Coordinates of C-alpha atoms and ligand atoms in Angstrom, one line a residue:
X1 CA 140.5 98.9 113.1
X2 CA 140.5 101.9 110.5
X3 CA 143.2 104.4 110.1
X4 CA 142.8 107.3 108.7
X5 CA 144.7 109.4 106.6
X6 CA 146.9 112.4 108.4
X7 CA 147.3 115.5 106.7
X8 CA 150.8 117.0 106.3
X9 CA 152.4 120.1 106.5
X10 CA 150.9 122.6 103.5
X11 CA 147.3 121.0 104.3
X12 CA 144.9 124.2 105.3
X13 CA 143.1 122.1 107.3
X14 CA 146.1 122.4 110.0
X15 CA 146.3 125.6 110.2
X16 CA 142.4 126.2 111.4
X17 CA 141.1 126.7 114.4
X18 CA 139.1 123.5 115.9
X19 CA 135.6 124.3 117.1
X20 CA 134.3 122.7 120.3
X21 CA 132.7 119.8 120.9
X22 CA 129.4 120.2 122.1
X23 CA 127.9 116.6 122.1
X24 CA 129.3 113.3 122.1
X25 CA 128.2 111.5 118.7
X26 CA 128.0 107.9 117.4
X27 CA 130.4 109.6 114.3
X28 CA 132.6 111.5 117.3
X29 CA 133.1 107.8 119.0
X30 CA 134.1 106.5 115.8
X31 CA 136.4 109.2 115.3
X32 CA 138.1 108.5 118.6
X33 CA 138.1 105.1 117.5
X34 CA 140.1 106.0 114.2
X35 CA 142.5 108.4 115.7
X36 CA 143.4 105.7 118.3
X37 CA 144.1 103.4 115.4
X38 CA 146.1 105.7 113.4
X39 CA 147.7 107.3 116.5
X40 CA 149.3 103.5 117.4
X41 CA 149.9 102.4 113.8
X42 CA 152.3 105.1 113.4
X43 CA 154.2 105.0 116.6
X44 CA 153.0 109.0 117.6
X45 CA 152.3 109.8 120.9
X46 CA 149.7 112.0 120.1
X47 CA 146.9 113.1 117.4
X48 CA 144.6 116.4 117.2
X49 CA 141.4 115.7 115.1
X50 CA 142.8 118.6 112.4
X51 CA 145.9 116.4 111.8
X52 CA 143.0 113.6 110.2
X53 CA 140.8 116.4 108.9
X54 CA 138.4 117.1 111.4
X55 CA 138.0 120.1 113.2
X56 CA 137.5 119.2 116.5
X57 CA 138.9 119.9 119.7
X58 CA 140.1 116.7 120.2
X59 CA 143.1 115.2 120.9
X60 CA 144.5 111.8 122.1
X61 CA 147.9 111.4 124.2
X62 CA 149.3 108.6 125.1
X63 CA 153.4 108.6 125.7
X64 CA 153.8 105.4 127.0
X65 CA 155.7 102.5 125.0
X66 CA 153.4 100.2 126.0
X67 CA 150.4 102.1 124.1
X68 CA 148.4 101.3 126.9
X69 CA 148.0 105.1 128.3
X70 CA 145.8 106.8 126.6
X71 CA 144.3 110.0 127.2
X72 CA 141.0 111.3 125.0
X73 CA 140.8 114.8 126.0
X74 CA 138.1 117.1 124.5
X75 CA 137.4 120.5 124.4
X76 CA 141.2 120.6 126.4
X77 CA 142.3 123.6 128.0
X78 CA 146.1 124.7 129.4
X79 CA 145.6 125.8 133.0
X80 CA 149.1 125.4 134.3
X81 CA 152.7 125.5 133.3
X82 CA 155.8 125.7 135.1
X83 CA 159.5 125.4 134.3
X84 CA 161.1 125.1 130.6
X85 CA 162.7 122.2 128.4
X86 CA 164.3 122.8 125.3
X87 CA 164.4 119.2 123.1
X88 CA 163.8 117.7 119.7
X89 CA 159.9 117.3 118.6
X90 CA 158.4 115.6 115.8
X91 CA 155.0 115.6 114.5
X92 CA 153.0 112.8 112.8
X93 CA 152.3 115.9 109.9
X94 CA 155.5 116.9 109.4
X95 CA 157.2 113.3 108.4
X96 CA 160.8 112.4 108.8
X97 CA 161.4 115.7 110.5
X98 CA 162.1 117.3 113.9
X99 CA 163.7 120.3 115.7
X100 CA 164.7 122.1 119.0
X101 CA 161.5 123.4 120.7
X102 CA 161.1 125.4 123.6
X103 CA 158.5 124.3 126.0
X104 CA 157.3 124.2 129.8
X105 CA 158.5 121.2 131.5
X106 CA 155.4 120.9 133.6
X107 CA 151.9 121.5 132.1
X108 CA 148.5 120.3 132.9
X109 CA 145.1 121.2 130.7
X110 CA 141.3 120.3 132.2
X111 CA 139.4 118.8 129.3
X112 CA 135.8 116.7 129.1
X113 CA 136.9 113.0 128.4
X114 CA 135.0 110.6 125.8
X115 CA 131.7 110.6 128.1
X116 CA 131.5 114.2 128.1
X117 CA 132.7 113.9 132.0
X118 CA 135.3 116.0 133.1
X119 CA 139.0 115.1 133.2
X120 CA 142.5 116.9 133.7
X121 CA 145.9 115.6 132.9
X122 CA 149.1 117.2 134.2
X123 CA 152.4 115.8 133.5
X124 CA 156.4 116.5 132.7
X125 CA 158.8 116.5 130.5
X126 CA 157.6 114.6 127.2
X127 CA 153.8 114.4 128.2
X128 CA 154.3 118.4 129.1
X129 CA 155.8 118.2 125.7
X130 CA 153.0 116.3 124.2
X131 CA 149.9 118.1 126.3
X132 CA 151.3 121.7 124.9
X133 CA 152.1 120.0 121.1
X134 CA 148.8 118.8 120.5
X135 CA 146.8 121.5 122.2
X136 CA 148.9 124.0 119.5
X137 CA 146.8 121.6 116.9
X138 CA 143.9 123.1 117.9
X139 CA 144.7 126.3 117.4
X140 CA 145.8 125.8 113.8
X141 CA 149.8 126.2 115.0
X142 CA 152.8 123.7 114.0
X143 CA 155.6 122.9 115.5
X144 CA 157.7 124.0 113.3
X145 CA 156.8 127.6 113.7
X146 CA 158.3 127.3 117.5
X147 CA 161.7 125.6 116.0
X148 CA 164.7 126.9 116.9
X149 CA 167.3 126.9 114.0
X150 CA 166.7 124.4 111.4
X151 CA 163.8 121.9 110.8
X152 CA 166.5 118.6 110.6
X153 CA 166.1 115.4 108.8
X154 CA 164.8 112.7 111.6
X155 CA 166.8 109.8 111.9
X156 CA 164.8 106.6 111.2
X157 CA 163.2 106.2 114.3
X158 CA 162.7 102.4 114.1
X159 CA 165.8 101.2 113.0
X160 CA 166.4 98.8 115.9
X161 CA 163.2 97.2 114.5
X162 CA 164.5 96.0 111.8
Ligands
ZN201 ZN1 151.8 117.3 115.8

């Protein structure tokens, strides 16, 4: 297991564009790898490759509690959106805080997965959240930009763990 370090808000490297993947690598596996790891160790439901430094269009997703649905989508693409939500959204870069975003409250995006084959993943609410939140990454654009109102303190997320 090895975690990597992700890169908070004032980091350039999150506000760059990603450039494609074009070939699945021995250092892009172990990439995956990592961002899986880190992904998990901090209780995120998703991770873009800029948010640990790399820019890639990668992302991972996985919004179950169980951690045990995970979608690797690369090179991902939004194809469809319908409806809107309006709800509070974190970001593994922005620690301890969160704020109202606007967002589709269905979206899907076609993507390659970590064999290069194609792949497609469509959900609601929070994954429609999380698909739209992490393809953003990609594209060098924060949450917080999208906030409506004030960027508010987060309340400690994992207090029942305690
Ligand atoms: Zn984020």
């Amino acid at each position: 297991m090895a975690l990597r370090n992700i890169r908070e808000i004032g980091d350039p490297v999150l506000t760059k564009r990603a450039k494609e993947v074009t070939e699945m690598t021995d250092r892009l596996r172990e990439l995956i790898n990592d961002m899986k790891d880190t992904l998990y160790d901090a209780q995120g439901v998703g991770l873009a490759a800029p948010q640990v430094g790399v820019l890639k269009r990668i992302v991972l997703i996985d919004v179950s509690e169980e951690q045990n649905d995970l979608h690797v989508l690369i090179n991902p693409v939004l194809v469809e959106t319908s409806g809107e939500q309006e709800g509070y959204e974190g970001c593994l870069s922005v620690p301890g805080k969160m704020g109202i975003v606007k967002r589709p409250s269905y979206a899907k995006a076609v993507a390659l997965d970590e064999n290069m084959q194609p792949t497609e993943i469509e959900g609601t609410d929070l994954l429609a959240r999380a698909i739209c939140h992490e393809l953003d990454h990609l594209d060098g654009n924060l949450y917080v930009r999208l906030v409506e109102g004030e960027l508010e303190d987060a309340r400690p997320a994992d207090e029942e763990e305690e």
